[in-house]
Amino acid sequence: MTEQTPTMPADHRELISDLSGIVCDYPNGDPEDSLSILAYDAREVLDHVDTPEGRRERAGYTVLLHATCWYVAARLFSKAMYTSYTKALEGFRATLDPANCTCPDGSHPKDGDPEYSVGVGVSLLTEAGRAEFVEDYGIDDEELAAYDCEGFLADLADEAAARIREAYEENFGDIDVSHLDARYVRDGGGIDVVALQKAVRHSSEGNTGPVALWSARRWLSGQVRDEDRLGLFLSLWMGIDQSYAGLPPSYARDMAAAVDTIGLEVSCDHQRHPWSTAEKTVESRYRAVIHLYAPEDHPDTPVPADLASRERWECPVQYAELARSAKKNLEGWRVMRGGGEEDWEV
């Protein structure tokens, strides 16, 4: 860098470091706080967007919101965050007219990786940052001007806003799993617990969340035969336990409601219960449940014979133990993914 080139403000360098950690999925601090501030600062630009400074900042913040929107969509469960991003993006979009684009075809900046885009976005906020960006990357005035193009920025704002809207529905909306009735409800109204377990077992296929949600809703509907209650609840429990990265409120609400139906103030004379004897692996628990529901087809079980009576399996204390651990996992999702009580309310 030459001595004549202005230097980027120190706080902007910190912003690059902070946002780079977030988009690389290794945040340095609380990403919800950092991204809330980013969206707030972006909305503040709308008050002076018709000034040269405001137009520079509009370009920078549009790039930054676009670069970080995937993290909001995939990692954070705060309705306020989604609203803040949407207001900023829609506010910018209202000031942009793609018809003003005079760029040659194909000359708009290509969509780079989010970490690179973070550096570009922060650089665009100030004249000093732009000068440093030009020198570091050897771009010409025409290439720099393309970042201010209203057509380019409108496309970024539209894409980011669409992603936020779609994620909002996925994370907070009503997930339809009614199509699973045909797969797991037998003729006559019984539940195919073995089929449920096979689906939960293959978590890599994306079955776990939908199957656990279906189990929760079936439980809450009351359309469960007595002989199927245990298998259905264990399928719900396993779905919660195996969702290691947590599921959004659109799933967690009904799961929490189902778990809350279990009474916790219970006691028994049993020293141990069947579930506690299965190893804490998906395979071991799977074998325990399918043996319980189809012993002739699946004779192998990790549960000792002296603990395998249906009476022990159905013990209210075992249900309570399962419910407590499920509640702990559900609370862990809240802590891990952020948001307030209102975002996770049942």
XYZ file of N, CA, C and O in Angstrom, residues 94-264:
684
model
N -36.271 -0.333 -2.237
C -37.195 0.716 -2.663
C -36.470 1.920 -3.254
O -37.070 2.724 -3.980
N -35.189 2.065 -2.954
C -34.414 3.202 -3.480
C -33.631 2.826 -4.741
O -32.924 3.678 -5.293
N -33.750 1.591 -5.177
C -32.960 1.105 -6.306
C -33.837 0.853 -7.528
O -34.884 0.198 -7.427
N -33.415 1.367 -8.662
C -34.146 1.161 -9.910
C -33.230 0.442 -10.892
O -32.294 1.042 -11.435
N -33.468 -0.840 -11.133
C -32.612 -1.588 -12.055
C -32.533 -0.964 -13.441
O -31.557 -1.203 -14.177
N -33.537 -0.162 -13.801
C -33.525 0.479 -15.121
C -32.375 1.478 -15.248
O -31.998 1.862 -16.372
N -31.833 1.905 -14.117
C -30.709 2.850 -14.143
C -29.374 2.162 -14.456
O -28.349 2.838 -14.575
N -29.385 0.849 -14.573
C -28.147 0.111 -14.859
C -27.688 0.376 -16.287
O -28.450 0.187 -17.244
N -26.460 0.824 -16.434
C -25.860 1.047 -17.756
C -24.640 0.143 -17.961
O -23.844 0.372 -18.876
N -24.493 -0.851 -17.102
C -23.329 -1.739 -17.168
C -23.419 -2.665 -18.384
O -24.515 -3.136 -18.727
N -22.301 -2.949 -19.024
C -22.302 -3.938 -20.106
C -22.751 -5.300 -19.576
O -22.563 -5.617 -18.397
N -23.330 -6.101 -20.427
C -23.778 -7.431 -20.021
C -22.612 -8.225 -19.433
O -21.514 -8.253 -19.999
N -22.881 -8.861 -18.309
C -21.883 -9.708 -17.685
C -20.821 -8.992 -16.892
O -19.861 -9.621 -16.441
N -20.985 -7.682 -16.700
C -19.930 -6.930 -16.008
C -20.190 -6.754 -14.520
O -19.342 -6.209 -13.809
N -21.365 -7.187 -14.048
C -21.624 -7.075 -12.603
C -20.676 -7.999 -11.843
O -20.315 -9.076 -12.341
N -20.274 -7.600 -10.643
C -19.377 -8.461 -9.843
C -19.987 -9.839 -9.640
O -21.191 -9.973 -9.415
N -19.151 -10.847 -9.745
C -19.620 -12.216 -9.531
C -19.835 -12.447 -8.034
O -19.195 -11.829 -7.187
N -20.751 -13.331 -7.737
C -21.066 -13.649 -6.335
C -19.914 -14.455 -5.742
O -19.770 -15.642 -6.021
N -19.069 -13.783 -4.947
C -17.934 -14.465 -4.344
C -18.322 -15.192 -3.069
O -19.484 -15.181 -2.668
N -17.361 -15.844 -2.435
C -17.676 -16.519 -1.184
C -17.977 -15.462 -0.121
O -17.538 -14.310 -0.212
N -18.770 -15.836 0.888
C -19.208 -14.850 1.885
C -18.070 -14.109 2.578
O -18.194 -12.912 2.854
N -16.968 -14.792 2.871
C -15.866 -14.113 3.559
C -15.281 -13.008 2.679
O -14.994 -11.906 3.162
N -15.097 -13.283 1.399
C -14.609 -12.255 0.477
C -15.619 -11.110 0.396
O -15.254 -9.930 0.427
N -16.901 -11.458 0.320
C -17.943 -10.434 0.206
C -17.991 -9.535 1.437
O -18.300 -8.347 1.336
N -17.702 -10.102 2.603
C -17.643 -9.289 3.818
C -16.562 -8.229 3.682
O -16.775 -7.046 4.000
N -15.385 -8.616 3.216
C -14.307 -7.655 3.023
C -14.674 -6.580 2.019
O -14.404 -5.395 2.221
N -15.324 -6.983 0.932
C -15.757 -6.022 -0.079
C -16.794 -5.070 0.504
O -16.705 -3.844 0.348
N -17.780 -5.624 1.189
C -18.866 -4.802 1.723
C -18.372 -3.738 2.682
O -18.776 -2.574 2.600
N -17.508 -4.121 3.612
C -16.971 -3.141 4.561
C -16.119 -2.109 3.828
O -16.175 -0.916 4.136
N -15.347 -2.536 2.847
C -14.512 -1.600 2.083
C -15.357 -0.548 1.376
O -14.962 0.623 1.271
N -16.533 -0.946 0.898
C -17.379 -0.025 0.139
C -17.990 1.075 1.000
O -18.475 2.082 0.465
N -17.958 0.921 2.312
C -18.636 1.872 3.186
C -17.992 3.255 3.197
O -18.665 4.261 3.449
N -16.695 3.336 2.971
C -15.976 4.619 3.063
C -15.070 4.804 1.854
O -14.684 3.849 1.176
N -14.693 6.070 1.614
C -13.751 6.360 0.529
C -12.400 5.712 0.816
O -11.738 5.187 -0.083
N -11.977 5.739 2.078
C -10.693 5.135 2.435
C -10.715 3.635 2.190
O -9.758 3.053 1.669
N -11.803 3.001 2.569
C -11.925 1.569 2.351
C -11.926 1.215 0.878
O -11.316 0.240 0.452
N -12.596 2.047 0.084
C -12.636 1.807 -1.364
C -11.246 1.960 -1.983
O -10.848 1.165 -2.849
N -10.523 2.975 -1.532
C -9.174 3.185 -2.070
C -8.281 1.993 -1.746
O -7.496 1.522 -2.585
N -8.420 1.487 -0.545
C -7.622 0.324 -0.137
C -8.028 -0.904 -0.943
O -7.175 -1.702 -1.368
N -9.325 -1.058 -1.172
C -9.846 -2.182 -1.951
C -9.301 -2.144 -3.381
O -8.852 -3.158 -3.921
N -9.311 -0.949 -3.977
C -8.810 -0.778 -5.349
C -7.337 -1.164 -5.433
O -6.897 -1.869 -6.343
N -6.554 -0.697 -4.447
C -5.126 -0.972 -4.481
C -4.815 -2.433 -4.194
O -3.962 -3.036 -4.849
N -5.513 -3.005 -3.223
C -5.231 -4.393 -2.852
C -5.590 -5.373 -3.963
O -4.898 -6.390 -4.152
N -6.675 -5.099 -4.689
C -7.154 -6.062 -5.676
C -6.903 -5.622 -7.116
O -7.234 -6.344 -8.056
N -6.345 -4.430 -7.294
C -5.983 -3.976 -8.622
C -7.154 -3.811 -9.567
O -7.036 -4.057 -10.775
N -8.296 -3.387 -9.043
C -9.461 -3.197 -9.904
C -9.479 -1.769 -10.436
O -8.896 -0.852 -9.857
N -10.144 -1.570 -11.567
C -10.196 -0.237 -12.165
C -11.479 0.469 -11.751
O -12.343 -0.086 -11.067
N -11.617 1.720 -12.177
C -12.769 2.539 -11.778
C -14.086 1.933 -12.256
O -15.107 2.016 -11.557
N -14.068 1.335 -13.437
C -15.298 0.745 -13.972
C -15.745 -0.438 -13.124
O -16.939 -0.604 -12.843
N -14.797 -1.248 -12.693
C -15.130 -2.395 -11.841
C -15.653 -1.932 -10.489
O -16.593 -2.517 -9.936
N -15.053 -0.882 -9.933
C -15.528 -0.356 -8.661
C -16.927 0.218 -8.797
O -17.791 0.007 -7.929
N -17.168 0.932 -9.901
C -18.480 1.553 -10.118
C -19.588 0.509 -10.205
O -20.743 0.780 -9.845
N -19.241 -0.694 -10.673
C -20.258 -1.739 -10.809
C -20.858 -2.111 -9.458
O -22.017 -2.544 -9.388
N -20.094 -1.942 -8.371
C -20.618 -2.249 -7.037
C -21.692 -1.251 -6.598
O -22.469 -1.542 -5.689
N -21.718 -0.085 -7.219
C -22.731 0.916 -6.908
C -23.920 0.839 -7.858
O -24.892 1.585 -7.694
N -23.837 -0.015 -8.868
C -24.901 -0.124 -9.866
C -26.222 -0.522 -9.209
O -26.283 -1.484 -8.446
N -27.273 0.213 -9.533
C -28.563 -0.068 -8.914
C -29.124 -1.420 -9.349
O -29.832 -2.083 -8.590
N -28.800 -1.836 -10.563
C -29.252 -3.153 -10.996
C -28.580 -4.260 -10.220
O -29.232 -5.232 -9.784
N -27.276 -4.135 -10.013
C -26.523 -5.120 -9.244
C -27.021 -5.181 -7.807
O -27.290 -6.268 -7.270
N -27.171 -4.016 -7.184
C -27.599 -3.979 -5.782
C -29.030 -4.465 -5.628
O -29.366 -5.126 -4.636
N -29.890 -4.160 -6.603
C -31.282 -4.624 -6.543
C -31.339 -6.147 -6.572
O -32.122 -6.771 -5.834
N -30.494 -6.754 -7.410
C -30.465 -8.218 -7.467
C -30.032 -8.811 -6.130
O -30.609 -9.798 -5.651
N -28.999 -8.221 -5.508
C -28.541 -8.715 -4.207
C -29.633 -8.578 -3.149
O -29.874 -9.500 -2.358
N -30.278 -7.412 -3.127
C -31.325 -7.170 -2.123
C -32.491 -8.133 -2.316
O -33.025 -8.683 -1.337
N -32.887 -8.363 -3.567
C -33.992 -9.289 -3.837
C -33.648 -10.704 -3.401
O -34.461 -11.395 -2.787
N -32.439 -11.130 -3.727
C -32.025 -12.491 -3.392
C -31.946 -12.693 -1.883
O -32.428 -13.703 -1.348
N -31.358 -11.722 -1.178
C -31.230 -11.846 0.273
C -32.593 -11.792 0.951
O -32.871 -12.566 1.878
N -33.460 -10.886 0.507
C -34.788 -10.769 1.114
C -35.602 -12.036 0.895
O -36.321 -12.487 1.796
N -35.484 -12.624 -0.298
C -36.215 -13.867 -0.580
C -35.734 -14.990 0.332
O -36.529 -15.790 0.831
N -34.422 -15.033 0.557
C -33.873 -16.080 1.416
C -34.354 -15.907 2.851
O -34.684 -16.884 3.529
N -34.399 -14.678 3.320
C -34.870 -14.413 4.679
C -36.347 -14.769 4.811
O -36.767 -15.384 5.805
N -37.160 -14.421 3.822
C -38.593 -14.741 3.877
C -38.812 -16.252 3.888
O -39.638 -16.763 4.652
N -38.085 -16.956 3.031
C -38.228 -18.410 2.978
C -37.808 -19.045 4.301
O -38.491 -19.947 4.816
N -36.701 -18.574 4.862
C -36.227 -19.126 6.129
C -37.195 -18.812 7.265
O -37.358 -19.629 8.179
N -37.819 -17.653 7.214
C -38.786 -17.297 8.263
C -39.914 -18.330 8.303
O -40.314 -18.792 9.379
N -40.415 -18.695 7.131
C -41.490 -19.687 7.083
C -41.002 -21.044 7.576
O -41.721 -21.746 8.300
N -39.789 -21.409 7.183
C -39.252 -22.702 7.605
C -39.001 -22.747 9.109
O -39.212 -23.780 9.752
N -38.567 -21.638 9.668
C -38.168 -21.624 11.076
C -39.291 -21.286 12.042
O -39.229 -21.678 13.213
N -40.291 -20.549 11.560
C -41.357 -20.113 12.473
C -42.760 -20.483 11.994
O -43.713 -20.345 12.734
N -42.879 -20.921 10.755
C -44.195 -21.209 10.195
C -44.734 -22.565 10.618
O -44.213 -23.230 11.526
N -45.770 -22.996 9.931
C -46.424 -24.271 10.234
C -45.926 -25.311 9.233
O -46.283 -25.272 8.055
N -45.091 -26.224 9.690
C -44.519 -27.256 8.823
C -45.565 -28.343 8.583
O -46.117 -28.910 9.527
N -45.823 -28.645 7.329
C -46.824 -29.650 6.981
C -46.162 -31.033 6.896
O -45.321 -31.271 6.030
N -46.538 -31.902 7.803
C -46.031 -33.285 7.755
C -47.194 -34.276 7.627
O -47.025 -35.466 7.868
N -48.353 -33.773 7.215
C -49.537 -34.629 7.126
C -49.368 -35.739 6.096
O -50.027 -36.786 6.184
N -48.478 -35.534 5.121
C -48.252 -36.567 4.104
C -47.654 -37.836 4.713
O -47.727 -38.916 4.099
N -47.101 -37.722 5.919
C -46.509 -38.897 6.568
C -47.567 -39.831 7.151
O -47.249 -40.970 7.517
N -48.824 -39.369 7.226
C -49.902 -40.249 7.686
C -49.955 -41.516 6.834
O -50.107 -42.627 7.352
N -49.838 -41.335 5.525
C -49.940 -42.469 4.616
C -48.813 -43.461 4.829
O -48.952 -44.664 4.541
N -47.695 -43.002 5.362
C -46.530 -43.859 5.545
C -46.540 -44.585 6.885
O -46.061 -45.714 6.984
N -47.093 -43.921 7.925
C -46.932 -44.479 9.267
C -48.239 -44.902 9.945
O -48.189 -45.510 11.024
N -49.382 -44.618 9.350
C -50.656 -45.043 9.936
C -51.164 -46.255 9.161
O -51.347 -46.205 7.946
N -51.379 -47.321 9.884
C -51.850 -48.548 9.260
C -53.356 -48.509 9.044
O -54.064 -47.698 9.644
N -53.839 -49.414 8.200
C -55.284 -49.583 8.070
C -55.858 -49.943 9.433
O -55.342 -50.832 10.105
N -56.873 -49.233 9.833
C -57.457 -49.468 11.150
C -57.000 -48.463 12.186
O -57.509 -48.459 13.310
N -56.014 -47.633 11.844
C -55.628 -46.547 12.746
C -54.403 -46.802 13.592
O -53.961 -45.911 14.320
N -53.848 -48.009 13.537
C -52.627 -48.272 14.294
C -51.422 -47.574 13.681
O -51.460 -47.115 12.531
N -50.349 -47.478 14.457
C -49.128 -46.804 14.006
C -48.051 -47.840 13.732
O -47.831 -48.756 14.530
N -47.388 -47.696 12.616
C -46.295 -48.589 12.258
C -45.026 -48.090 12.945
O -44.252 -47.309 12.381
N -44.816 -48.522 14.174
C -43.695 -48.056 14.976
C -42.363 -48.473 14.364
O -41.386 -47.714 14.392
N -42.294 -49.663 13.787
C -41.047 -50.122 13.178
C -40.662 -49.208 12.011
O -39.494 -48.827 11.863
N -41.630 -48.833 11.196
C -41.351 -47.911 10.083
C -40.899 -46.555 10.601
O -39.986 -45.925 10.038
N -41.528 -46.091 11.676
C -41.117 -44.829 12.296
C -39.660 -44.905 12.731
O -38.868 -43.990 12.491
N -39.324 -46.006 13.388
C -37.968 -46.169 13.898
C -36.937 -46.244 12.772
O -35.841 -45.687 12.891
N -37.277 -46.910 11.699
C -36.350 -46.982 10.571
C -36.078 -45.594 9.994
O -34.961 -45.278 9.589
N -37.115 -44.752 9.984
C -36.947 -43.395 9.465
C -36.098 -42.545 10.404
O -35.209 -41.812 9.967
N -36.364 -42.636 11.698
C -35.595 -41.864 12.668
C -34.134 -42.303 12.675
O -33.220 -41.490 12.834
N -33.936 -43.592 12.485
C -32.580 -44.149 12.509
C -31.705 -43.528 11.426
O -30.527 -43.256 11.642
N -32.264 -43.281 10.252
C -31.476 -42.758 9.129
C -31.516 -41.229 9.130
O -32.088 -40.602 8.249
N -30.874 -40.638 10.120
C -30.905 -39.181 10.264
C -30.206 -38.467 9.117
O -30.523 -37.316 8.809
N -29.262 -39.147 8.462
C -28.536 -38.524 7.364
C -29.437 -38.242 6.171
O -29.087 -37.453 5.284
N -30.603 -38.858 6.122
C -31.531 -38.657 5.023
C -32.512 -37.510 5.300
O -33.439 -37.284 4.519
N -32.313 -36.798 6.396
C -33.187 -35.676 6.720
C -34.541 -36.081 7.258
O -35.497 -35.300 7.233
N -34.651 -37.320 7.780
C -35.937 -37.810 8.277
C -36.237 -37.390 9.706
O -37.396 -37.313 10.105
N -35.196 -37.168 10.477
C -35.364 -37.068 11.925
C -36.341 -35.990 12.338
O -37.276 -36.237 13.106
N -36.140 -34.760 11.848
C -37.016 -33.663 12.242
C -38.459 -33.881 11.856
O -39.365 -33.800 12.706
N -38.756 -34.160 10.579
C -40.148 -34.377 10.188
C -40.819 -35.538 10.920
O -41.992 -35.442 11.302
N -40.083 -36.642 11.130
C -40.678 -37.783 11.818
C -40.955 -37.447 13.279
O -42.007 -37.810 13.826
N -40.029 -36.749 13.917
C -40.251 -36.354 15.311
C -41.423 -35.392 15.420
O -42.226 -35.472 16.359
N -41.539 -34.464 14.460
C -42.667 -33.524 14.475
C -43.974 -34.265 14.250
O -44.976 -33.996 14.929
N -43.978 -35.202 13.297
C -45.190 -35.997 13.064
C -45.560 -36.761 14.321
O -46.743 -36.816 14.692
N -44.581 -37.334 15.002
C -44.839 -38.091 16.231
C -45.441 -37.198 17.302
O -46.374 -37.595 18.016
N -44.896 -35.984 17.422
C -45.419 -35.046 18.419
C -46.865 -34.688 18.125
O -47.718 -34.664 19.036
N -47.169 -34.416 16.881
C -48.539 -34.026 16.532
C -49.509 -35.185 16.673
O -50.660 -34.996 17.084
N -49.046 -36.375 16.333
C -49.912 -37.542 16.513
C -50.188 -37.755 17.994
O -51.316 -38.072 18.396
N -49.182 -37.577 18.813
C -49.330 -37.710 20.265
C -50.339 -36.684 20.783
O -51.240 -37.023 21.568
N -50.201 -35.452 20.358
C -51.090 -34.387 20.822
C -52.515 -34.568 20.315
O -53.474 -34.119 20.959
N -52.682 -35.233 19.172
C -54.026 -35.423 18.602
C -54.855 -36.411 19.408
O -56.091 -36.418 19.319
N -54.175 -37.258 20.181
C -54.879 -38.282 20.947
C -55.247 -39.499 20.123
O -55.841 -40.452 20.650
N -54.893 -39.494 18.831
C -55.224 -40.622 17.954
C -54.130 -41.699 18.050
O -53.443 -42.011 17.088
N -53.988 -42.232 19.242
C -52.929 -43.204 19.501
C -53.505 -44.363 20.307
O -54.083 -44.156 21.382
N -53.361 -45.545 19.799
C -53.786 -46.716 20.548
C -52.853 -46.942 21.727
O -51.667 -46.599 21.671
N -53.374 -47.536 22.778
C -52.564 -47.748 23.980
C -51.278 -48.505 23.675
O -50.201 -48.171 24.200
N -51.375 -49.507 22.818
C -50.192 -50.319 22.528
C -49.141 -49.569 21.703
O -47.986 -49.994 21.616
N -49.545 -48.446 21.099
C -48.615 -47.677 20.264
C -48.005 -46.474 20.978
O -47.073 -45.855 20.469
N -48.537 -46.135 22.150
C -48.109 -44.911 22.818
C -46.610 -44.897 23.117
O -45.921 -43.915 22.878
N -46.114 -45.972 23.645
C -44.700 -46.035 24.005
C -43.811 -45.882 22.770
O -42.859 -45.096 22.772
N -44.115 -46.638 21.722
C -43.307 -46.555 20.509
C -43.342 -45.179 19.891
O -42.316 -44.681 19.393
N -44.509 -44.543 19.922
C -44.634 -43.196 19.365
C -43.822 -42.206 20.191
O -43.098 -41.363 19.636
N -43.920 -42.303 21.521
C -43.183 -41.368 22.363
C -41.682 -41.578 22.239
O -40.906 -40.611 22.216
N -41.248 -42.833 22.138
C -39.820 -43.092 21.966
C -39.316 -42.566 20.623
O -38.178 -42.100 20.516
N -40.156 -42.606 19.600
C -39.769 -42.053 18.300
C -39.619 -40.541 18.405
O -38.676 -39.954 17.840
N -40.530 -39.902 19.118
C -40.413 -38.462 19.367
C -39.138 -38.173 20.147
O -38.356 -37.281 19.794
N -38.915 -38.932 21.221
C -37.734 -38.706 22.067
C -36.447 -38.878 21.274
O -35.528 -38.070 21.377
N -36.374 -39.919 20.461
C -35.166 -40.161 19.682
C -34.949 -39.064 18.650
O -33.813 -38.658 18.381
N -36.048 -38.569 18.068
C -35.910 -37.475 17.116
C -35.324 -36.235 17.760
O -34.472 -35.552 17.174
N -35.743 -35.945 18.985
C -35.197 -34.804 19.721
C -33.739 -35.059 20.075
O -32.869 -34.212 19.863
N -33.463 -36.235 20.604
C -32.108 -36.551 21.065
C -31.095 -36.565 19.919
O -29.933 -36.222 20.116
N -31.527 -36.960 18.730
C -30.616 -37.090 17.599
C -30.487 -35.815 16.764
O -29.693 -35.785 15.823
N -31.240 -34.791 17.088
C -31.133 -33.516 16.359
C -30.057 -32.676 17.034
O -30.324 -31.693 17.712
N -28.831 -33.085 16.819
C -27.708 -32.534 17.575
C -27.529 -31.036 17.346
O -27.107 -30.310 18.252
N -27.809 -30.566 16.155
C -27.645 -29.144 15.861
C -28.868 -28.331 16.251
O -28.880 -27.107 16.104
N -29.894 -28.979 16.763
C -31.106 -28.276 17.158
C -32.045 -28.088 15.982
O -31.636 -28.049 14.825
N -33.330 -28.001 16.278
C -34.351 -27.741 15.273
C -35.008 -26.406 15.574
O -35.029 -25.952 16.726
N -35.550 -25.746 14.563
C -36.124 -24.410 14.761
C -37.457 -24.449 15.517
O -38.051 -25.521 15.701
N -37.953 -23.283 15.921
C -39.218 -23.221 16.654
C -40.387 -23.869 15.920
O -41.295 -24.395 16.556
N -40.386 -23.845 14.583
C -41.483 -24.452 13.824
C -41.602 -25.942 14.129
O -42.683 -26.523 14.002
N -40.520 -26.571 14.528
C -40.525 -27.965 14.948
C -40.641 -28.070 16.471
O -41.378 -28.905 16.991
N -39.879 -27.255 17.162
C -39.755 -27.403 18.611
C -41.052 -27.123 19.361
O -41.288 -27.703 20.420
N -41.902 -26.240 18.834
C -43.126 -25.876 19.557
C -43.974 -27.098 19.877
O -44.350 -27.335 21.032
N -44.313 -27.877 18.856
C -45.179 -29.035 19.080
C -44.453 -30.152 19.823
O -45.067 -30.901 20.590
N -43.136 -30.263 19.604
C -42.377 -31.266 20.352
C -42.416 -30.949 21.846
O -42.616 -31.834 22.677
N -42.208 -29.675 22.176
C -42.246 -29.270 23.586
C -43.632 -29.487 24.176
O -43.770 -29.944 25.323
N -44.669 -29.182 23.406
C -46.038 -29.370 23.897
C -46.317 -30.839 24.181
O -46.970 -31.179 25.175
N -45.830 -31.726 23.314
C -46.042 -33.160 23.530
C -45.311 -33.641 24.774
O -45.855 -34.386 25.602
N -44.061 -33.218 24.921
C -43.270 -33.623 26.092
C -43.901 -33.094 27.373
O -43.885 -33.768 28.414
N -44.499 -31.912 27.308
C -45.111 -31.313 28.493
C -46.337 -32.068 28.989
O -46.819 -31.802 30.102
N -46.873 -32.992 28.192
C -48.037 -33.763 28.649
C -47.639 -34.872 29.628
O -48.506 -35.485 30.247
N -46.350 -35.100 29.758
C -45.880 -36.184 30.633
C -45.740 -35.676 32.067
O -45.068 -34.674 32.326
N -46.375 -36.368 32.999
C -46.252 -36.002 34.405
C -44.878 -36.343 34.950
O -44.351 -37.432 34.698
N -44.304 -35.422 35.682
C -42.956 -35.616 36.212
C -42.939 -36.016 37.681
O -41.940 -36.552 38.170
